[in-house]
mmCIF file of C-alpha atoms in Angstrom:
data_model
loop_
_atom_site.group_PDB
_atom_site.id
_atom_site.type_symbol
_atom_site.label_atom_id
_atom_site.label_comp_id
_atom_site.label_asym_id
_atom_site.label_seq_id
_atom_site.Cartn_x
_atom_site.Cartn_y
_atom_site.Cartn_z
ATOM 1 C CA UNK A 1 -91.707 -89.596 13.239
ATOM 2 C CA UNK A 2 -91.332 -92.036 16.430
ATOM 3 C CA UNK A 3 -95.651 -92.018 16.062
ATOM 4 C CA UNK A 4 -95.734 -92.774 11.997
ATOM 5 C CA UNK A 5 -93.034 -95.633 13.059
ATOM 6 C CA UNK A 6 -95.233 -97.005 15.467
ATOM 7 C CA UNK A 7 -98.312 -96.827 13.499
ATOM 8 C CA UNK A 8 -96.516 -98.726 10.726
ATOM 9 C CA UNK A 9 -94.785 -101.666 12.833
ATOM 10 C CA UNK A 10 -97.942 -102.077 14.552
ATOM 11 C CA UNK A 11 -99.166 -103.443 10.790
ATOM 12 C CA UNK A 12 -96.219 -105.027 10.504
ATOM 13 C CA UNK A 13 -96.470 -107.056 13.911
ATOM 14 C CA UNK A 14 -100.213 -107.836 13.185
ATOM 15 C CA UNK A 15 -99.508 -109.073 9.835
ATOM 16 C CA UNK A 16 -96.157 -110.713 11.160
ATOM 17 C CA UNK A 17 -98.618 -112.712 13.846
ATOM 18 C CA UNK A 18 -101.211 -113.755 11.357
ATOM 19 C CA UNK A 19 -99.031 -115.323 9.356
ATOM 20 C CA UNK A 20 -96.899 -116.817 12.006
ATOM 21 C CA UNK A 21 -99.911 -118.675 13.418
ATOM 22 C CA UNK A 22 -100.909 -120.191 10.212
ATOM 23 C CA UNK A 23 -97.802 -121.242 9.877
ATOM 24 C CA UNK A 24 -96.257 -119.681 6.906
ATOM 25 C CA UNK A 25 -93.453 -118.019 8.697
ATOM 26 C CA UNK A 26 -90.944 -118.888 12.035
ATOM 27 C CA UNK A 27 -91.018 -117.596 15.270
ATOM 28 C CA UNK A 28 -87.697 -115.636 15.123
ATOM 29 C CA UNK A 29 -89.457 -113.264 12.249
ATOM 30 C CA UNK A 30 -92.291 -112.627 14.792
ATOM 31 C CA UNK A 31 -89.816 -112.415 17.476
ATOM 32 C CA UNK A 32 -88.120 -109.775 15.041
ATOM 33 C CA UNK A 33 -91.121 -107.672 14.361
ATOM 34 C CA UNK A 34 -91.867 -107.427 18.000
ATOM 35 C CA UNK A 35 -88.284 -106.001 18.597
ATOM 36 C CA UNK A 36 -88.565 -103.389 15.858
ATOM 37 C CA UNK A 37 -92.060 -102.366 17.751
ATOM 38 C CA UNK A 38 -90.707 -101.911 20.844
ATOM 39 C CA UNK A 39 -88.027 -100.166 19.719
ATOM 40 C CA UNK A 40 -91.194 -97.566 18.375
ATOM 41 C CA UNK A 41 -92.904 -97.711 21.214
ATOM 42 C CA UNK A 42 -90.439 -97.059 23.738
ATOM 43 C CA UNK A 43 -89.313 -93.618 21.017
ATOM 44 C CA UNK A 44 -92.476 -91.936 21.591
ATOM 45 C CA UNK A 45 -92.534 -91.837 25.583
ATOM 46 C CA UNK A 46 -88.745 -90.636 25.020
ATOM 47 C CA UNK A 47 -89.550 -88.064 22.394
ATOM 48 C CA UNK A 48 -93.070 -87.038 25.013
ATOM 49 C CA UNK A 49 -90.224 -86.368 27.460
ATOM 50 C CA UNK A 50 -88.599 -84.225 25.750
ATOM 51 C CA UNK A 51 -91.362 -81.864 24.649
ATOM 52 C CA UNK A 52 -92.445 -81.445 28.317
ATOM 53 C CA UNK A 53 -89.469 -80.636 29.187
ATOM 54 C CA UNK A 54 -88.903 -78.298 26.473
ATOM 55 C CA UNK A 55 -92.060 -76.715 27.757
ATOM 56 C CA UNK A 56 -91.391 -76.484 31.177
ATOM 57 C CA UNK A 57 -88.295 -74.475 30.298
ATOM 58 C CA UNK A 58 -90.212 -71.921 28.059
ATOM 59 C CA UNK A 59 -92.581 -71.543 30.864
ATOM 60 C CA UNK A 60 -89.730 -70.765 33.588
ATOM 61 C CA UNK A 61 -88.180 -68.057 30.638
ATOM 62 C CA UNK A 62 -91.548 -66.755 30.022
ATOM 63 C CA UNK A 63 -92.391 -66.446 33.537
ATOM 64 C CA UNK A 64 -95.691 -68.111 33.433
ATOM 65 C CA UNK A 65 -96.629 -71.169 34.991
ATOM 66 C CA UNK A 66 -95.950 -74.765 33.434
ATOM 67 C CA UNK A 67 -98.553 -75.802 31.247
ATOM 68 C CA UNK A 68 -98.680 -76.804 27.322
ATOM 69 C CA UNK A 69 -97.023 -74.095 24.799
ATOM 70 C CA UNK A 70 -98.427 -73.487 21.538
ATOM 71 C CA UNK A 71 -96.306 -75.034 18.881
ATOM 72 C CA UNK A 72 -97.283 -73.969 15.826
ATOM 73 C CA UNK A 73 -96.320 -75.111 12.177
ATOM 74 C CA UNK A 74 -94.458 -78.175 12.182
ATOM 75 C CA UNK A 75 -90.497 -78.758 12.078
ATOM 76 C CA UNK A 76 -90.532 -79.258 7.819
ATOM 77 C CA UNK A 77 -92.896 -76.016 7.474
ATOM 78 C CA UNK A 78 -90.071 -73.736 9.346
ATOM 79 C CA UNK A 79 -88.395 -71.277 7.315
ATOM 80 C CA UNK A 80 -84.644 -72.828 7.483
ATOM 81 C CA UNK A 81 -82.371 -70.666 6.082
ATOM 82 C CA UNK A 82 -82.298 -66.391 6.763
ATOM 83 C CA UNK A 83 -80.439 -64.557 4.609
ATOM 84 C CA UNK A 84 -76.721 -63.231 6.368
ATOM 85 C CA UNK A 85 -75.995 -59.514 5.389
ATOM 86 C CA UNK A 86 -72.027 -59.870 3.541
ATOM 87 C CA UNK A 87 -69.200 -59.024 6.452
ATOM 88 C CA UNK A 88 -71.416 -58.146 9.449
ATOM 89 C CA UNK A 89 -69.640 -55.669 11.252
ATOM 90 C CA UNK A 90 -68.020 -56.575 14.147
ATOM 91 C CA UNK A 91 -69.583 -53.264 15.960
ATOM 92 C CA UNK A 92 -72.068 -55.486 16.650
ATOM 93 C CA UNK A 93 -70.476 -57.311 19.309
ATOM 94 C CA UNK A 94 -69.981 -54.475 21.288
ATOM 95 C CA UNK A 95 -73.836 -54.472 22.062
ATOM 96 C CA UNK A 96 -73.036 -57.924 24.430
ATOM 97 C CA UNK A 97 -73.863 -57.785 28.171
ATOM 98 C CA UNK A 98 -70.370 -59.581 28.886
ATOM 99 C CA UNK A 99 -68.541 -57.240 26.381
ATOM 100 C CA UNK A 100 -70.102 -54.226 27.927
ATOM 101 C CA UNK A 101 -69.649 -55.291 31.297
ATOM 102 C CA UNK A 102 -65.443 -55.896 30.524
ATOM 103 C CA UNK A 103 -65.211 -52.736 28.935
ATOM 104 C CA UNK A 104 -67.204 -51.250 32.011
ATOM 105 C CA UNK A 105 -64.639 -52.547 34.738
ATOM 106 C CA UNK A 106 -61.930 -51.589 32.893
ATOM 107 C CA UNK A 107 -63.070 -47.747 33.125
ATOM 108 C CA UNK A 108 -63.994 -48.250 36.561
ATOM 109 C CA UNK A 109 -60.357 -49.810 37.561
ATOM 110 C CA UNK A 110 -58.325 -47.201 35.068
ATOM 111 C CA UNK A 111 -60.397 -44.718 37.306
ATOM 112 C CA UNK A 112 -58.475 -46.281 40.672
ATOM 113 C CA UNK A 113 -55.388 -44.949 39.748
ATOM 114 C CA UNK A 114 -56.672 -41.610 39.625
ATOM 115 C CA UNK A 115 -57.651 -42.228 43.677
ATOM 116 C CA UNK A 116 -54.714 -43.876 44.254
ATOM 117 C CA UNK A 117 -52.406 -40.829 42.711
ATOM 118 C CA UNK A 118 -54.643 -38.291 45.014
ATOM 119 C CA UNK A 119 -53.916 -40.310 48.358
ATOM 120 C CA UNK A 120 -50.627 -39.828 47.320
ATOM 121 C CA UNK A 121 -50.782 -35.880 48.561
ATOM 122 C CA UNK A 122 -50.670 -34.527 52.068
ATOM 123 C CA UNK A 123 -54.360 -33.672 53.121
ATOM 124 C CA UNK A 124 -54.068 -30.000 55.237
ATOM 125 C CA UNK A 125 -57.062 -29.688 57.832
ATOM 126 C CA UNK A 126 -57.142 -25.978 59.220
ATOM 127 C CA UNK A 127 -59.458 -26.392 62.174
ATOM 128 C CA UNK A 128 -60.720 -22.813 64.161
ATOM 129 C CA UNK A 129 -59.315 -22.806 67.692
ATOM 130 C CA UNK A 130 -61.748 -19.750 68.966
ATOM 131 C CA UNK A 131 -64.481 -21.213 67.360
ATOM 132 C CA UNK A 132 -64.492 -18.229 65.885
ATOM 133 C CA UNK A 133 -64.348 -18.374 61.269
ATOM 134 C CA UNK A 134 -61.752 -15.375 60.517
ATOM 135 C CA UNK A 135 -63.228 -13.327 57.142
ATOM 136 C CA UNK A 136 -59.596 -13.281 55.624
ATOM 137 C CA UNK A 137 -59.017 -16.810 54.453
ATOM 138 C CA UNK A 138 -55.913 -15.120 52.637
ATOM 139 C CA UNK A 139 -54.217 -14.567 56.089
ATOM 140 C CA UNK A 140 -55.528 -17.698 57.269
ATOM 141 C CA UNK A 141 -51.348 -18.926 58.490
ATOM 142 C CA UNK A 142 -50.476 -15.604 60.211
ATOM 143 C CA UNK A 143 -54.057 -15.562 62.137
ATOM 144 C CA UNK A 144 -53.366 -17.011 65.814
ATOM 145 C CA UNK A 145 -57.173 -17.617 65.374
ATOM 146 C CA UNK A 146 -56.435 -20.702 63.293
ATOM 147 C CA UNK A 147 -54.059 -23.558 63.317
ATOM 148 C CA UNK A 148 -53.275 -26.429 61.618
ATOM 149 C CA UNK A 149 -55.065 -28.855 63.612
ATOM 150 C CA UNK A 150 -54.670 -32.592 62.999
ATOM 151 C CA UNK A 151 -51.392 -31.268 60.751
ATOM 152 C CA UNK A 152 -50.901 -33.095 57.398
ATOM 153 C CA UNK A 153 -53.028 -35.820 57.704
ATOM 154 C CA UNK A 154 -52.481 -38.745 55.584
ATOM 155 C CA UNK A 155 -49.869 -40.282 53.657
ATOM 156 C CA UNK A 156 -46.083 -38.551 54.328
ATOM 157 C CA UNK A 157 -45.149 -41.285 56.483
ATOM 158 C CA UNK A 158 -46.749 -44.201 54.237
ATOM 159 C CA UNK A 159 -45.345 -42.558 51.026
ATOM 160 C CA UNK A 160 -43.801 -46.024 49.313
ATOM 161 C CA UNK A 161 -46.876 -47.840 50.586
ATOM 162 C CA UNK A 162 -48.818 -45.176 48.433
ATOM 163 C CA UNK A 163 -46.687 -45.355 45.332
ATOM 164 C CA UNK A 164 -46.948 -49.438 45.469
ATOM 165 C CA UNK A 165 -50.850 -48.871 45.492
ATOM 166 C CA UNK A 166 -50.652 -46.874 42.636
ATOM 167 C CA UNK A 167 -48.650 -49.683 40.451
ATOM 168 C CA UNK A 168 -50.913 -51.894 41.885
ATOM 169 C CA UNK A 169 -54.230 -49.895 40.365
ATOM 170 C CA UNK A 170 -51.912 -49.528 37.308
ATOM 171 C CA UNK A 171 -51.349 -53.623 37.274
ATOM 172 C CA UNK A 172 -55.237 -54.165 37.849
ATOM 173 C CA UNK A 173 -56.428 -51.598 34.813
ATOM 174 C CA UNK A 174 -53.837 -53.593 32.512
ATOM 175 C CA UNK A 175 -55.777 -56.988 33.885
ATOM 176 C CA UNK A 176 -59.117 -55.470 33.274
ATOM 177 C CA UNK A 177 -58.039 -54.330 29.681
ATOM 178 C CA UNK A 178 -56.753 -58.155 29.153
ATOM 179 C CA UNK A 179 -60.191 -59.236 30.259
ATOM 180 C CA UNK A 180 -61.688 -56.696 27.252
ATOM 181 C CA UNK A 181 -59.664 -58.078 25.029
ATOM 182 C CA UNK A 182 -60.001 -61.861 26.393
ATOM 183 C CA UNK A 183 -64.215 -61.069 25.773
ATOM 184 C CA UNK A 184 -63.961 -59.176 22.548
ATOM 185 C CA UNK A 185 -61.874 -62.571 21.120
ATOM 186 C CA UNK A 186 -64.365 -65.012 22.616
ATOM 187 C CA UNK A 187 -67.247 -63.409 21.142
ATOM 188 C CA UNK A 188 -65.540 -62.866 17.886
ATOM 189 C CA UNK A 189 -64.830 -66.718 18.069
ATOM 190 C CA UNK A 190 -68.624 -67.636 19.047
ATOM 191 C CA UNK A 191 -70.070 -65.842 15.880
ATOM 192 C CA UNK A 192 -67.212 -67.023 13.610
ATOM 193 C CA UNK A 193 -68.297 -71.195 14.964
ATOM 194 C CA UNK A 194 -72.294 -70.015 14.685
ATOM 195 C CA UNK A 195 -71.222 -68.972 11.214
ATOM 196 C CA UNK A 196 -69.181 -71.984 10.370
ATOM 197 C CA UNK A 197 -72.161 -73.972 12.384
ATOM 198 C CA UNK A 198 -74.706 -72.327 9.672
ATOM 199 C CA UNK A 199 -72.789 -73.498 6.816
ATOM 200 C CA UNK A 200 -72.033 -77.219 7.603
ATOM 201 C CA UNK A 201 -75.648 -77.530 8.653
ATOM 202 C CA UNK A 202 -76.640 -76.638 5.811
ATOM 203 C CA UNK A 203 -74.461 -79.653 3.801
ATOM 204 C CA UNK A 204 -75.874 -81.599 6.383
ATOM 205 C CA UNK A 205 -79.299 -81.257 6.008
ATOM 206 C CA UNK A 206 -78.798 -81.299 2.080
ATOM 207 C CA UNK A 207 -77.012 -84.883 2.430
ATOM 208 C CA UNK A 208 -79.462 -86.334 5.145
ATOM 209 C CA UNK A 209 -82.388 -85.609 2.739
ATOM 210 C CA UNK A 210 -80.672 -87.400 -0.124
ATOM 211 C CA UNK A 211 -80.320 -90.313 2.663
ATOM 212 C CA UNK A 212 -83.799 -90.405 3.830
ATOM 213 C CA UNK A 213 -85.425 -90.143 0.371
ATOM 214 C CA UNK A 214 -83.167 -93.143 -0.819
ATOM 215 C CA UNK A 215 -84.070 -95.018 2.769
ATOM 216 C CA UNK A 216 -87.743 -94.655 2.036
ATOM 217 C CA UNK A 217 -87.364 -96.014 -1.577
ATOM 218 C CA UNK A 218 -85.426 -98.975 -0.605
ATOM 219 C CA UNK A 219 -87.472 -99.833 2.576
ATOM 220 C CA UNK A 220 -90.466 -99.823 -0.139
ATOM 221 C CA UNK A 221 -88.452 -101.898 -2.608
ATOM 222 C CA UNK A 222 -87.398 -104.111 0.427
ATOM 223 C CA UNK A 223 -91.218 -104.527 1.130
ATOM 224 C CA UNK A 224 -92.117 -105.537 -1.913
ATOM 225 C CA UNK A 225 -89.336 -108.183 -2.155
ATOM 226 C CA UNK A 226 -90.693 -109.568 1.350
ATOM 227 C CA UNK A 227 -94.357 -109.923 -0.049
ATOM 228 C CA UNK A 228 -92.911 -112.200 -2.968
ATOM 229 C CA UNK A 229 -90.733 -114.263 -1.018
ATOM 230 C CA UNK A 230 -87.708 -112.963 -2.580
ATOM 231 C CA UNK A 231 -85.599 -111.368 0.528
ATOM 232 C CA UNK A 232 -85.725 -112.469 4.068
ATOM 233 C CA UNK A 233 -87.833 -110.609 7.011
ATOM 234 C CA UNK A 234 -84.029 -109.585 8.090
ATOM 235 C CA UNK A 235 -83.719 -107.874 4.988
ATOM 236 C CA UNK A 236 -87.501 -106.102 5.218
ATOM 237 C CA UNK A 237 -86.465 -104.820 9.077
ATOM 238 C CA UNK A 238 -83.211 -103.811 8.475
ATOM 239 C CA UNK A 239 -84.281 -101.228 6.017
ATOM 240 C CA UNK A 240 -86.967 -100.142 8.455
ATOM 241 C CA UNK A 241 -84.199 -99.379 11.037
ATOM 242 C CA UNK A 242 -82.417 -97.559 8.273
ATOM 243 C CA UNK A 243 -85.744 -95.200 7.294
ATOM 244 C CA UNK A 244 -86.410 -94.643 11.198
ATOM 245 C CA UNK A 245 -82.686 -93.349 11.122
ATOM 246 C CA UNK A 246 -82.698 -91.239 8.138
ATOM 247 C CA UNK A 247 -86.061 -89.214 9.564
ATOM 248 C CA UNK A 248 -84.234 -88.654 12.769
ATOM 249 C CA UNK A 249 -81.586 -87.474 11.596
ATOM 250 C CA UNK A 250 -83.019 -85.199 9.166
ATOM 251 C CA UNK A 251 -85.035 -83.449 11.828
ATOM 252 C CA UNK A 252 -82.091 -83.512 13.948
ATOM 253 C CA UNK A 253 -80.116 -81.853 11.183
ATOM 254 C CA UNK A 254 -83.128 -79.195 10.672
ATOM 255 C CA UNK A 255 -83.314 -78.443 14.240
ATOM 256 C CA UNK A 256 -79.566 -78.034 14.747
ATOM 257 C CA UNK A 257 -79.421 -75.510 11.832
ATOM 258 C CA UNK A 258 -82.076 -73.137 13.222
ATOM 259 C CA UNK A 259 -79.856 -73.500 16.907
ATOM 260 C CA UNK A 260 -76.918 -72.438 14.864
ATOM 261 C CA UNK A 261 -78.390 -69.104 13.581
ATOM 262 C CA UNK A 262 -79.944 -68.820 17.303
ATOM 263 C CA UNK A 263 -76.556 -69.240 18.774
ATOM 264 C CA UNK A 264 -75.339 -66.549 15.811
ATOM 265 C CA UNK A 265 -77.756 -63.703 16.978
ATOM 266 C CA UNK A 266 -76.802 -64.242 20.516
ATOM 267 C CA UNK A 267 -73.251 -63.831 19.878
ATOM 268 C CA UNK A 268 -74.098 -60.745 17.976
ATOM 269 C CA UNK A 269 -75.870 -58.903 21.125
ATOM 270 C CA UNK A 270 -79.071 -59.174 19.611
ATOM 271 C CA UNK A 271 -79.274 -60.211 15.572
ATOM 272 C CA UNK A 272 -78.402 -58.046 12.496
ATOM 273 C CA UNK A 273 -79.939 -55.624 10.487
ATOM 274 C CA UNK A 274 -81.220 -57.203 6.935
ATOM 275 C CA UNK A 275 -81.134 -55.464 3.369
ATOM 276 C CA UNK A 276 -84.779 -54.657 3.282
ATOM 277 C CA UNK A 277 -84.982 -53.987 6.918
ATOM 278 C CA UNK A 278 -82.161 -51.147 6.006
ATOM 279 C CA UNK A 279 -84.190 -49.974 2.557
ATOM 280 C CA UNK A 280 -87.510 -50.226 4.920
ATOM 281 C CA UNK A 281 -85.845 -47.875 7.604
ATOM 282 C CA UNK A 282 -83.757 -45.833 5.334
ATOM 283 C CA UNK A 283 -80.524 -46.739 7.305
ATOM 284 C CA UNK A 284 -77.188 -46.750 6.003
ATOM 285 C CA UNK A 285 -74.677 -49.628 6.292
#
């Protein structure tokens, strides 16, 4: 778009100059003409900018060195709009990293309390005096042969200290189940906005093609006008600044709708199964 703009004010400014030097118009449409180029020219190094560093970034996720990316059909040619399966299960969340990982610590931390109950208990360690292993471990306490060497080790004189350990563990399992929750909410959130983000989108793009069909027409009519004297150069740019706009935006608008249903199959854990791809594999909802 910034290149087509450029390509077009250049005529512009040429034509602009011409007449200028013979005279038939003032300096401050010249000086006018020259603004709106500039404007152009300084969009394309911007917009150069930001495909290299689009680029670069692909190359650092694709784990290849930086060099020029394939780009394939252009922005209008993109397939826009992929059809959403009707209430998409919210199973589907559960196949996150972050919602696994929650879920995860929480079974890990509920498992604490089990070791915290256990070093509750007195630990008995029967050590052999003779060095000598006696065959009847039934008479093990009436065989002089064996004693009870370090005694109860452990945990009868720290007994409270154990029991507060074991609310503790308790406390930090009812944390880590908050923190499941907390995820399984956020991610329910994120699809609901990439849903929501879908939709609007959508309205957008609809209304910014209505805007830059109706800019074209009127910086043609505007043209026109300018050729026969009938509207001033002000007039003839201002409408150009008005198209340039209205294309932007419209590829901004395009762009932003295939983020949104990016954004929608990464807060899904991975996408969603579509009709056909269900009839093609012969799975059941």
């Amino acid at each position: 778009i910034a290149q087509k703009t450029l390509k077009l004010r250049q005529g512009t400014l040429d034509i602009i100059k011409a007449r200028f030097d013979k005279g038939i118009v003032p300096e401050i449409d010249l000086n006018q003409s020259e603004i709106q180029y500039a404007i152009a020219e300084g969009a394309v190094p911007f917009y150069r900018q930001a495909v290299v560093q689009t680029q670069l970034a692909l190359g650092v996720l694709l784990g290849q060195n930086p060099g020029n990316i394939p780009t394939g059909r252009k922005l209008e040619e993109l397939q826009l709009e992929y059809p959403l399966p009707p209430g998409l299960p919210a199973q589907l969340i559960a196949r996150r990293p972050d919602v696994q990982q929650a879920w995860y610590a929480a079974v890990a931390q509920n498992a604490y309390i089990g070791v915290a109950q256990a070093n509750r208990l007195p630990a008995v360690s029967i050590t052999g005096t003779l060095g000598i292993a006696g065959n009847d471990f039934g008479n093990v306490s009436f065989n002089p042969a064996w004693n009870i060497g370090a005694g109860l080790l452990g945990p009868l004189f720290y007994w409270n200290q154990n029991l507060r350990r074991v609310d503790i563990e308790r406390s930090a399992t009812k944390a880590a189940l908050y923190n499941y929750e907390n995820q399984v909410l956020i991610s329910l959130a994120e699809v609901e906005g990439a849903l929501v983000d879908i939709s609007t989108n959508e309205e957008i793009i609809d209304a910014n093609i209505r805007r830059e069909a109706s800019a074209t027409n009127a910086l043609y009519l505007s043209d026109q006008r300018y050729q026969r004297g009938v509207t001033s150069y002000l007039e003839y740019l201002e409408q150009q600044r008005q198209a340039f706009d209205a294309q932007l935006a419209l590829a901004s608008s395009r762009s932003a709708l295939l983020i949104s249903y990016m954004q929608l199959y990464k807060a899904l854990g991975g996408g969603w199964i579509s009709e056909g791809e269900k009839n093609e594999n012969g799975q059941a909802e």
